[in-house]
Coordinates of C-alpha atoms in Angstrom, one line a residue:
Chain A
M12 CA 111.8 38.8 132.1
R13 CA 109.3 36.6 131.7
I14 CA 107.7 37.7 128.2
A15 CA 103.8 36.3 126.7
V16 CA 103.1 37.2 122.8
L17 CA 99.9 36.7 122.2
V18 CA 99.3 35.0 118.4
K19 CA 97.4 34.8 115.8
Q20 CA 96.4 32.1 113.1
V21 CA 94.5 34.2 110.4
P22 CA 93.4 33.3 107.2
A23 CA 96.0 34.2 104.1
T24 CA 93.4 35.6 101.8
E25 CA 90.9 37.9 101.6
D26 CA 88.8 36.4 98.7
V27 CA 85.9 35.6 100.5
K28 CA 82.5 34.6 99.1
I29 CA 79.4 34.4 100.3
D30 CA 76.4 31.9 101.1
N31 CA 74.1 33.3 100.3
K32 CA 71.1 31.6 101.7
K33 CA 73.2 30.9 105.3
G34 CA 74.6 34.5 105.3
T35 CA 77.4 32.6 106.4
L36 CA 81.8 33.2 104.6
I37 CA 82.3 30.2 102.9
R38 CA 86.4 30.8 103.0
E39 CA 87.8 29.0 99.7
K40 CA 91.3 28.0 100.6
S41 CA 91.6 27.1 103.9
E42 CA 95.0 28.4 103.9
V43 CA 95.5 30.2 106.7
E44 CA 99.3 32.1 107.3
T45 CA 100.9 34.2 110.7
N46 CA 99.3 36.9 111.6
P47 CA 101.5 40.1 110.0
T48 CA 101.7 42.1 113.3
D49 CA 102.2 39.3 115.3
L50 CA 105.7 38.3 114.0
T51 CA 107.1 41.7 114.3
A52 CA 105.9 41.8 118.3
I53 CA 107.1 37.8 118.6
S54 CA 111.0 39.1 117.2
Q55 CA 110.3 42.2 119.6
A56 CA 109.9 40.4 122.1
V57 CA 112.5 38.2 121.6
R58 CA 114.6 40.9 121.5
I59 CA 113.7 42.4 124.2
K60 CA 114.9 39.3 126.2
K61 CA 118.1 39.6 124.9
T62 CA 118.8 42.4 125.8
I63 CA 117.5 41.6 129.2
G64 CA 119.9 39.7 129.6
K65 CA 117.7 36.6 131.0
G66 CA 113.9 35.3 131.3
E67 CA 111.9 34.2 128.3
V68 CA 109.6 34.9 126.0
V69 CA 106.3 32.4 126.3
A70 CA 103.6 32.9 122.3
I71 CA 100.2 31.7 122.8
S72 CA 97.5 32.1 120.3
M73 CA 93.8 30.4 120.9
G74 CA 92.5 29.0 118.0
P75 CA 91.4 25.9 116.5
S76 CA 93.5 22.4 116.5
S77 CA 95.5 24.2 112.9
A78 CA 96.9 26.6 115.0
I79 CA 99.6 24.9 116.6
K80 CA 101.4 25.6 113.8
T81 CA 101.7 29.4 114.0
L82 CA 103.4 28.0 117.8
R83 CA 105.4 26.2 115.6
E84 CA 106.6 29.5 113.9
A85 CA 107.2 31.1 116.9
L86 CA 109.1 28.4 118.9
S87 CA 111.0 29.0 115.4
L88 CA 111.3 32.8 116.0
G89 CA 112.7 32.1 119.4
C90 CA 110.2 31.4 121.7
D91 CA 110.9 30.1 124.2
K92 CA 107.2 27.9 125.1
A93 CA 104.1 27.9 123.1
F94 CA 100.8 27.3 124.5
L95 CA 97.7 26.6 122.4
I96 CA 94.3 27.5 123.7
S97 CA 91.1 25.4 122.0
D98 CA 88.3 24.4 123.3
R99 CA 84.7 23.7 120.6
I100 CA 83.4 25.9 122.8
F101 CA 85.6 28.8 122.0
A102 CA 83.9 29.2 118.1
G103 CA 82.3 32.1 117.5
S104 CA 83.6 34.1 120.7
D105 CA 83.9 38.6 120.0
T106 CA 86.8 40.5 121.6
L107 CA 85.5 40.6 124.8
A108 CA 85.3 36.5 125.5
T109 CA 88.0 36.3 123.1
A110 CA 89.6 39.1 126.0
K111 CA 88.6 37.3 128.4
V112 CA 89.9 33.3 127.9
L113 CA 93.2 34.9 126.5
S114 CA 93.0 36.8 130.0
R115 CA 92.5 32.8 131.9
A116 CA 95.4 32.0 130.5
L117 CA 97.6 34.8 130.6
Q118 CA 96.5 34.2 134.7
Q119 CA 97.7 30.4 134.7
L120 CA 100.5 30.9 133.4
G121 CA 101.8 34.2 134.8
P122 CA 103.5 36.5 135.8
F123 CA 104.4 38.4 132.8
K124 CA 105.7 41.6 133.3
I125 CA 105.7 42.2 130.2
I126 CA 103.5 41.1 127.3
L127 CA 102.7 42.0 123.3
A128 CA 100.1 41.1 120.6
G129 CA 100.2 42.7 117.2
N130 CA 98.2 46.0 117.3
K131 CA 95.7 44.4 115.6
S132 CA 94.3 41.3 113.3
S133 CA 94.6 41.6 108.8
D134 CA 91.1 38.6 109.3
G135 CA 89.4 41.8 112.1
E136 CA 91.2 44.2 112.2
T137 CA 89.2 45.4 115.3
G138 CA 92.5 45.7 117.3
Q139 CA 89.9 45.7 120.4
V140 CA 91.5 42.2 121.5
G141 CA 94.6 44.1 124.0
P142 CA 93.1 46.6 126.1
S143 CA 90.3 44.1 126.5
V144 CA 92.7 42.1 128.2
A145 CA 95.0 45.1 130.0
M146 CA 91.6 45.6 131.3
Q147 CA 90.4 42.6 132.4
L148 CA 93.6 42.0 134.4
G149 CA 94.3 45.1 135.6
L150 CA 97.6 46.0 133.2
C151 CA 99.2 49.1 133.0
F152 CA 98.7 49.7 129.1
T153 CA 99.4 51.7 125.9
T154 CA 98.4 51.1 121.8
Y155 CA 100.5 51.6 118.3
V156 CA 103.6 50.9 119.3
T157 CA 106.3 52.3 116.2
S158 CA 109.7 51.0 118.8
I159 CA 110.8 51.0 122.0
E160 CA 113.4 53.1 123.0
K161 CA 114.4 51.8 126.9
V162 CA 113.7 48.2 128.9
T163 CA 114.0 48.2 133.0
D164 CA 112.9 45.4 135.7
D165 CA 111.1 47.6 136.5
F166 CA 109.2 49.9 133.7
I167 CA 109.6 50.3 130.0
V168 CA 109.7 53.9 126.9
I169 CA 108.0 53.5 124.2
R170 CA 107.0 55.1 121.0
R171 CA 103.5 55.7 119.3
L172 CA 102.3 56.6 116.1
T173 CA 99.2 58.5 117.0
E174 CA 97.6 61.1 113.7
T175 CA 98.7 63.8 114.7
E176 CA 101.9 63.1 116.0
Y177 CA 104.6 60.7 117.8
E178 CA 104.5 60.1 121.7
R179 CA 107.0 58.4 124.1
I180 CA 105.2 57.1 126.6
K181 CA 106.4 55.0 130.2
L182 CA 105.2 51.9 131.3
K183 CA 105.5 50.8 135.0
L184 CA 106.2 47.0 134.5
P185 CA 104.2 44.8 134.7
A186 CA 102.2 46.2 131.3
L187 CA 100.6 45.1 127.7
L188 CA 101.7 46.9 124.7
T189 CA 99.7 46.3 121.4
V190 CA 102.3 47.0 118.9
T191 CA 102.6 48.2 114.7
K192 CA 105.1 46.7 111.7
Q193 CA 107.3 49.6 112.4
V194 CA 108.5 48.4 115.8
C195 CA 111.4 45.9 114.2
E196 CA 112.2 43.9 110.8
P197 CA 110.5 41.0 112.1
D198 CA 113.5 37.7 112.6
L199 CA 114.6 35.6 110.1
P200 CA 114.2 31.4 111.9
S201 CA 117.4 30.1 112.6
L202 CA 118.3 27.2 112.2
R203 CA 119.2 25.9 115.4
N204 CA 115.6 27.1 116.4
K205 CA 113.9 25.5 113.8
I206 CA 115.0 22.4 114.7
R207 CA 114.0 22.7 118.7
A208 CA 109.9 24.1 117.1
L209 CA 110.2 20.6 115.8
E210 CA 110.7 19.3 118.7
L211 CA 109.2 20.9 121.2
K212 CA 106.0 20.2 122.5
I213 CA 102.6 22.4 123.1
P214 CA 101.0 22.2 125.2
I215 CA 97.0 21.8 125.1
L216 CA 95.0 24.0 127.3
R217 CA 91.6 23.9 128.0
A218 CA 88.0 25.0 128.7
T219 CA 88.1 23.4 131.9
D220 CA 91.6 23.5 132.3
L221 CA 90.9 27.5 132.2
G222 CA 88.3 27.5 134.5
I223 CA 85.9 28.8 131.9
A224 CA 82.3 27.7 131.5
D225 CA 80.6 28.0 128.1
S226 CA 78.7 31.1 129.0
E227 CA 81.1 33.4 129.6
V228 CA 83.2 32.0 125.7
G229 CA 81.5 31.4 122.4
L230 CA 78.4 32.8 120.7
K231 CA 77.2 32.8 124.0
G232 CA 79.3 34.8 126.5
S233 CA 79.9 37.5 123.1
P234 CA 77.1 40.2 124.2
T235 CA 78.0 41.1 120.5
K236 CA 76.1 38.9 117.6
V237 CA 76.3 39.1 113.4
M238 CA 73.0 39.6 112.2
K239 CA 74.2 38.8 108.5
I240 CA 76.7 40.5 105.9
F241 CA 76.7 41.2 102.5
R242 CA 78.8 42.2 100.5
P243 CA 79.4 46.2 99.6
K244 CA 79.0 48.4 96.9
I245 CA 81.2 50.4 95.4
F246 CA 81.6 50.8 92.1
R247 CA 80.7 53.8 89.9
K248 CA 80.7 54.8 86.1
G249 CA 83.2 55.7 84.2
K250 CA 85.5 56.0 81.4
I251 CA 87.8 53.7 80.6
I252 CA 91.1 54.8 77.9
K253 CA 92.9 51.9 76.7
V254 CA 95.5 53.7 75.8
G255 CA 98.2 53.5 72.1
N256 CA 99.1 56.7 72.5
V257 CA 100.0 58.8 75.7
R258 CA 100.4 61.6 75.1
K259 CA 96.3 61.0 74.8
A260 CA 96.1 59.2 77.8
V261 CA 97.9 63.0 79.4
K262 CA 95.5 65.7 77.2
E263 CA 92.1 63.2 78.8
I264 CA 93.8 63.0 82.7
L265 CA 95.0 67.1 81.5
L266 CA 91.2 67.4 80.7
F267 CA 89.6 65.8 83.2
L268 CA 92.1 67.5 85.7
E269 CA 91.0 71.1 83.9
K270 CA 86.6 69.8 84.9
Q271 CA 87.3 69.3 88.4
G272 CA 88.4 72.9 88.7
V273 CA 92.3 71.5 89.5
S274 CA 94.7 73.2 87.0
S275 CA 92.2 76.7 87.3
Q276 CA 95.1 77.7 90.0
W277 CA 97.7 77.3 87.6
Chain B
M7 CA 76.5 46.1 132.6
V8 CA 72.9 44.2 131.7
K9 CA 69.5 44.9 129.6
Q10 CA 67.5 46.1 132.2
E11 CA 69.8 48.7 134.7
H12 CA 70.1 50.8 131.8
T13 CA 68.1 54.6 130.3
D14 CA 67.4 55.4 127.0
S15 CA 70.2 57.8 126.7
I16 CA 72.4 58.2 124.5
W17 CA 76.5 59.1 125.0
I18 CA 78.7 60.2 123.2
L19 CA 82.4 60.3 123.3
C20 CA 84.1 64.0 123.6
E21 CA 87.8 63.6 122.6
I22 CA 89.9 66.3 123.5
K23 CA 93.2 67.2 122.3
E24 CA 95.3 70.4 123.7
G25 CA 91.7 72.0 125.2
R26 CA 90.3 71.2 121.9
I27 CA 87.4 69.3 120.9
I28 CA 88.0 67.5 117.9
E29 CA 86.5 67.0 114.8
A30 CA 86.6 63.7 114.9
S31 CA 84.2 63.9 118.1
Y32 CA 81.4 66.4 116.4
E33 CA 81.2 64.1 113.8
T34 CA 80.3 61.2 115.9
I35 CA 77.5 63.5 117.6
S36 CA 75.9 64.0 113.6
R37 CA 75.9 60.3 113.7
A38 CA 74.4 60.1 117.4
V39 CA 71.6 63.2 116.5
L40 CA 70.3 60.7 114.1
L41 CA 70.3 57.9 116.9
S42 CA 68.9 60.1 118.6
R43 CA 65.9 61.2 116.7
K44 CA 65.0 57.8 116.2
K45 CA 64.9 56.6 118.9
K46 CA 63.8 59.6 120.5
A47 CA 65.9 60.0 123.4
K48 CA 68.1 62.2 125.7
L49 CA 72.2 62.5 123.6
C50 CA 75.1 63.4 126.6
A51 CA 78.6 63.7 126.0
L52 CA 81.4 62.8 128.2
A53 CA 84.2 65.7 127.6
L54 CA 86.9 64.8 129.9
G55 CA 90.5 66.7 129.4
Y56 CA 91.9 69.7 130.2
N57 CA 91.9 73.8 129.9
I58 CA 89.1 73.0 127.7
E59 CA 87.9 75.1 125.4
R60 CA 84.9 76.5 127.5
R61 CA 83.0 77.6 124.3
D62 CA 83.9 73.6 122.7
L63 CA 81.3 72.9 125.7
Q64 CA 78.4 75.1 124.7
G65 CA 78.9 74.4 121.5
L66 CA 77.8 70.5 121.6
I67 CA 75.0 71.7 123.2
E68 CA 74.2 74.0 120.2
M69 CA 75.1 70.7 118.4
G70 CA 72.2 68.5 119.9
I71 CA 73.4 67.3 122.8
D72 CA 71.2 67.8 125.0
E73 CA 73.4 67.3 128.8
V74 CA 77.7 67.9 128.8
Y75 CA 78.8 65.9 131.1
Y76 CA 83.1 67.2 131.5
S77 CA 86.1 67.5 133.6
D78 CA 88.9 70.0 133.2
D79 CA 92.2 68.4 135.3
V80 CA 95.8 67.5 134.2
R81 CA 95.4 64.1 134.4
F82 CA 93.8 64.4 131.2
A83 CA 96.8 66.8 129.3
H84 CA 97.9 63.3 127.6
S85 CA 95.2 61.1 126.5
L86 CA 96.5 58.2 129.3
P87 CA 93.7 56.0 129.3
D88 CA 94.6 54.9 132.9
D89 CA 92.5 57.4 134.9
Y90 CA 90.6 58.3 131.6
V91 CA 89.7 55.0 131.1
Q92 CA 88.5 54.6 135.1
I93 CA 86.5 57.3 135.9
T94 CA 84.6 56.8 132.4
I95 CA 83.7 53.4 133.0
S96 CA 82.3 54.7 136.6
V97 CA 80.6 58.2 134.5
L98 CA 78.2 55.0 133.2
K99 CA 78.3 53.0 135.2
K100 CA 76.0 56.1 137.4
H101 CA 74.2 57.2 133.8
K102 CA 73.6 53.4 132.8
P103 CA 73.1 54.7 129.0
D104 CA 71.2 52.1 126.6
I105 CA 73.7 53.6 124.2
F106 CA 77.9 55.0 124.1
I107 CA 79.1 55.4 120.1
A108 CA 83.1 57.1 119.9
A109 CA 85.0 58.7 117.4
A110 CA 87.7 55.4 116.0
T111 CA 90.5 57.3 116.0
T112 CA 94.1 55.4 118.3
F113 CA 92.9 57.7 121.1
G114 CA 89.0 55.9 120.7
R115 CA 90.9 51.8 119.2
T116 CA 92.3 52.3 122.7
V117 CA 90.4 53.6 125.3
M118 CA 86.9 52.2 123.7
P119 CA 87.6 48.3 124.1
A120 CA 89.2 48.5 128.0
I121 CA 85.7 50.4 129.3
A122 CA 83.6 47.5 127.1
A123 CA 85.9 45.0 128.9
G124 CA 85.4 47.2 132.4
L125 CA 81.9 47.5 131.9
N126 CA 80.8 43.9 130.3
T127 CA 79.3 45.4 127.3
G128 CA 80.0 44.4 123.7
L129 CA 82.3 46.6 121.4
T130 CA 82.3 46.9 117.0
A131 CA 84.9 48.7 116.0
D132 CA 85.6 51.2 112.7
C133 CA 81.9 51.0 112.1
T134 CA 81.0 52.1 109.1
D135 CA 77.1 53.3 109.8
L136 CA 74.5 52.8 112.1
D137 CA 71.6 53.4 112.6
I138 CA 68.0 52.1 114.8
D139 CA 66.5 48.6 115.1
C140 CA 62.5 50.1 115.4
K141 CA 61.0 47.6 116.4
K142 CA 64.2 46.0 118.7
G143 CA 65.3 49.2 120.0
L144 CA 68.8 48.2 119.1
M145 CA 71.2 50.2 117.6
I146 CA 72.4 49.0 114.7
Q147 CA 76.5 48.5 114.3
V148 CA 77.5 48.1 109.9
R149 CA 81.7 47.4 110.0
P150 CA 83.9 45.8 107.4
A151 CA 85.2 43.0 108.1
I152 CA 88.1 40.8 106.0
G153 CA 89.6 43.7 104.4
G154 CA 86.8 45.5 103.6
N155 CA 85.3 42.6 101.3
I156 CA 82.2 41.5 103.5
M157 CA 80.4 44.5 105.6
A158 CA 78.1 42.3 108.9
V159 CA 75.6 43.6 111.0
I160 CA 76.5 43.5 114.3
E161 CA 74.0 43.9 117.5
T162 CA 74.4 43.8 121.3
P163 CA 71.1 42.9 122.3
L164 CA 71.6 42.1 125.9
H165 CA 74.5 44.2 127.4
R166 CA 74.3 47.3 128.1
P167 CA 75.4 50.3 126.7
Q168 CA 75.6 49.4 123.3
M169 CA 79.6 50.7 122.3
A170 CA 81.2 51.2 119.1
T171 CA 82.9 52.9 117.9
V172 CA 82.5 55.1 114.3
R173 CA 84.9 55.2 111.7
T174 CA 85.8 59.5 110.6
N175 CA 85.7 61.3 107.4
L176 CA 82.3 59.6 106.7
V177 CA 79.9 62.4 107.1
S178 CA 79.1 65.9 107.7
L179 CA 79.5 68.3 110.4
P180 CA 76.1 68.8 112.7
N181 CA 74.4 72.1 112.1
R182 CA 74.1 74.9 115.2
T183 CA 71.4 76.1 116.4
P184 CA 72.5 78.2 118.2
N185 CA 70.8 79.4 121.8
R186 CA 69.5 75.8 122.6
R187 CA 69.4 75.2 125.7
G188 CA 71.3 72.4 127.8
K189 CA 72.3 71.8 131.0
I190 CA 76.8 71.9 131.4
K191 CA 77.8 70.0 134.6
R192 CA 81.3 69.1 135.8
I193 CA 81.5 65.3 137.4
N194 CA 82.9 64.9 140.6
F195 CA 85.1 62.4 141.4
F196 CA 86.3 61.5 144.4
S197 CA 90.7 60.7 143.4
S198 CA 91.2 57.2 143.4
K199 CA 92.5 54.3 145.0
N200 CA 94.9 54.5 141.5
S201 CA 96.0 57.9 142.5
E202 CA 99.1 56.8 141.1
P203 CA 98.7 56.0 137.1
C204 CA 101.0 53.5 135.9
S205 CA 101.8 55.1 132.7
E206 CA 103.7 59.0 132.4
W207 CA 103.8 60.8 129.0
L208 CA 107.4 61.8 128.4
D209 CA 107.8 64.0 125.4
S210 CA 106.0 64.0 121.6
T211 CA 106.3 64.9 117.7
K212 CA 104.3 66.2 115.8
I213 CA 104.5 64.3 112.8
G214 CA 105.9 66.8 109.8
S215 CA 103.7 66.7 106.6
K216 CA 102.9 69.4 104.9
M217 CA 99.3 67.8 103.4
P218 CA 96.4 66.4 105.6
L219 CA 96.3 64.1 103.9
D220 CA 91.7 64.2 105.5
K221 CA 91.0 67.6 104.7
A222 CA 93.5 67.6 101.0
E223 CA 91.5 68.1 98.2
I224 CA 93.7 66.1 95.8
V225 CA 95.3 63.5 96.7
V226 CA 98.1 61.5 94.9
A227 CA 98.2 57.7 95.9
G228 CA 101.1 55.0 94.5
G229 CA 100.8 51.2 95.1
R230 CA 102.1 48.4 94.2
G231 CA 102.8 49.0 90.3
L232 CA 105.9 51.4 91.0
R233 CA 107.1 48.5 91.7
K234 CA 110.4 49.7 93.4
A235 CA 110.6 52.0 96.7
E236 CA 112.9 55.4 94.6
N237 CA 109.3 54.9 92.1
F238 CA 107.6 56.3 95.1
S239 CA 108.9 59.6 94.3
L240 CA 106.7 59.7 90.9
I241 CA 103.8 60.2 93.0
R242 CA 105.5 62.8 95.1
K243 CA 106.9 64.7 92.0
L244 CA 102.8 65.1 90.9
A245 CA 101.7 65.7 94.5
D246 CA 104.3 68.7 94.2
E247 CA 103.1 69.5 91.3
L248 CA 99.3 69.3 92.2
G249 CA 99.9 70.7 95.6
A250 CA 98.5 67.3 96.4
A251 CA 98.8 65.3 99.4
V252 CA 100.5 62.1 99.1
A253 CA 98.7 58.9 99.9
A254 CA 99.3 54.9 99.6
S255 CA 97.4 51.7 99.7
R256 CA 98.4 48.9 102.2
A257 CA 100.4 47.1 99.6
A258 CA 102.6 50.3 99.1
V259 CA 103.3 51.5 103.3
D260 CA 104.1 47.0 103.9
M261 CA 106.9 47.7 101.6
G262 CA 108.1 50.7 103.0
W263 CA 107.9 52.8 100.4
V264 CA 106.1 55.1 102.3
D265 CA 105.5 56.3 105.9
Y266 CA 101.8 54.1 107.8
H267 CA 100.5 57.6 107.6
H268 CA 100.2 58.2 104.3
Q269 CA 98.2 55.0 104.2
V270 CA 95.1 54.8 102.2
G271 CA 92.0 52.3 103.0
L272 CA 90.1 50.2 105.5
S273 CA 93.2 49.7 107.3
G274 CA 94.4 53.2 106.9
K275 CA 93.2 56.9 106.5
T276 CA 89.3 57.8 104.5
V277 CA 90.5 60.7 101.8
T278 CA 87.0 62.5 100.7
P279 CA 89.3 64.5 98.0
R280 CA 88.0 66.4 94.6
V281 CA 90.2 64.9 93.0
Y282 CA 91.0 60.3 93.9
I283 CA 94.5 59.5 91.7
A284 CA 95.4 56.2 92.3
I285 CA 98.5 55.2 90.8
G286 CA 99.6 51.9 89.9
I287 CA 97.0 50.9 92.6
S288 CA 95.2 48.0 91.6
G289 CA 91.6 48.0 94.1
A290 CA 92.1 46.1 96.3
V291 CA 89.0 45.9 98.4
Q292 CA 90.5 47.1 101.8
H293 CA 91.8 50.2 99.6
L294 CA 87.8 51.2 98.0
A295 CA 86.6 51.5 101.2
G296 CA 89.4 54.5 101.7
I297 CA 88.3 56.4 98.3
S298 CA 84.7 55.6 97.6
S299 CA 84.3 59.4 99.4
A300 CA 86.0 61.1 96.7
K301 CA 83.9 63.0 94.3
S302 CA 86.5 61.7 90.9
I303 CA 88.6 59.3 90.4
V304 CA 91.2 58.5 88.2
A305 CA 93.3 55.5 87.8
I306 CA 96.0 54.7 86.0
N307 CA 97.1 50.9 85.2
K308 CA 97.8 48.4 83.3
D309 CA 95.4 45.3 84.0
P310 CA 92.8 46.1 82.3
S311 CA 91.1 44.0 84.0
A312 CA 92.2 45.7 87.4
N313 CA 89.4 46.5 90.4
I314 CA 90.1 50.5 90.5
F315 CA 88.3 51.1 86.8
K316 CA 85.1 49.5 88.6
I317 CA 85.3 53.1 90.7
A318 CA 88.1 55.1 88.3
D319 CA 86.2 58.2 86.4
L320 CA 88.6 58.3 84.2
G321 CA 90.3 55.1 84.4
I322 CA 93.8 55.1 81.0
V323 CA 95.1 51.5 81.0
G324 CA 98.7 52.0 80.5
D325 CA 102.0 52.0 81.6
L326 CA 102.8 54.1 84.6
F327 CA 105.7 55.1 83.9
E328 CA 104.6 56.3 80.2
I329 CA 102.6 58.0 81.8
V330 CA 103.0 60.4 84.7
P331 CA 107.0 61.4 83.0
K332 CA 104.8 63.0 80.2
L333 CA 102.0 64.1 82.4
L334 CA 104.6 66.1 84.9
Q335 CA 105.7 67.7 81.6
E336 CA 102.8 68.9 80.3
I337 CA 101.4 70.0 84.1
R338 CA 104.9 71.8 84.0
K339 CA 104.5 73.4 80.6
A340 CA 100.9 74.9 81.2
K341 CA 102.6 76.2 84.6
G342 CA 104.7 78.2 82.6
R343 CA 102.6 79.6 80.1
K344 CA 100.2 81.2 82.9
R345 CA 103.0 82.5 84.5

């Protein structure tokens, strides 16, 4: 069984500044990491392969050349192969354009029985790329997967979490699943895989390799446009008390609760 | 879809659970009514479900919808994306709306990207605000990014419909105008080629929650400052005493101290309680974004420079491990006196 995992490299920090003149982001540190939920997806993919007993797990990342590091991490966690999808013309792609590129890559590198991805990235947090890829490839899909109960060559049974319930869904394969962190505890890399990860060659696919024109991707190929960015204001004036005395602090809290009408219900 | 083909109408997706339209969809109507007033556009609702309560459809008209398009079919019983997405796409292709929005629930976040892909148009996730740029006639979509540290203003200039999912629990439900007139039309679709769905619902287990977080009047929330899983019981005890719901910051959830459905913030729930008590929560923007609509906020944190104090109405700088047990004791005492 061939399984693909979509992984993304994200900024490791949420500390950002705005260039007020240009209205663009200034990233203070260029520290990056692999999107945490994608690490879960990788470990889950490797586990499915082990359960089935044969096949291969292919990690695919779209991003700048620095994303090689994320793909090495994927290999060290047990992925068999890794591909970087990278081209300057991809920069500025929104979720539709990103999904277009990933779909093309999956078609070229496929066929895959299962495609896994984290349910959202920690930077954009849209959660849109997974379902968009599924639609563009005409695949069966589901989201918010919290556990995988059964996998055969033809179908998969999963549990997913909605606002009110856990659902069990059976999907015919091929299918695309986006998983939450609950799905499994990410593995630690083995020494053997770490060494292998350093030795394996990671091919880079460019737009031309995938037959993608520049009108389809990047800022040009993205229906949504970021018009401006600003810093949210969510401050209010309050009373701050430094407590030397615990009893006084508790008294203040109780007074506050009483004012809000909380204690009247006791 | 490219722009020249579209009409002026604004459509919303009504999510239906067990035959009833969910509240989050009504909130979406509040948003859409504002947009339609500015654009002077017709307002339409799409309702696909099974055993749909008919007075809910009528209710949509009273809330300001001009035309309701619905289908009552067993294949929509469990909100699986397969047919839902296909049929929505075909309806939208036929009616060519200018704007199509849905609540950013797990369902909305699942089907909307697929629908947008099928229509080859843009979709903005999790908007906190929608408006109309009257000059350009475009929908302004505002969404938080980078853990809420940044707000982005997004537009979809050339593709139609302009699509967005909207964060829930932020605006009030629409007013009703009894006897308002509108059309309710059943959608006729021919059984599509994929007559055998690719996914199948097996069963569901309701999440046992004593107190739904998004409806709670009082919320007690814990964060990293609790230091370890066992200490989270302090939060639960205090919540119990106050008849409050239990919430947590992303840090506490990521560390596995408490389940995800307790998470408040940008990547969790938005809450609007009368009192929010934040304990050992530093107040990352990501968390503040979920509580900024709370009517009042009490914060207990030992770091005087913690961000949470910028938003708190009452900020207590001190050790939670001393304060919370004492607070529990005093509340129990006070209750004892009244009994």
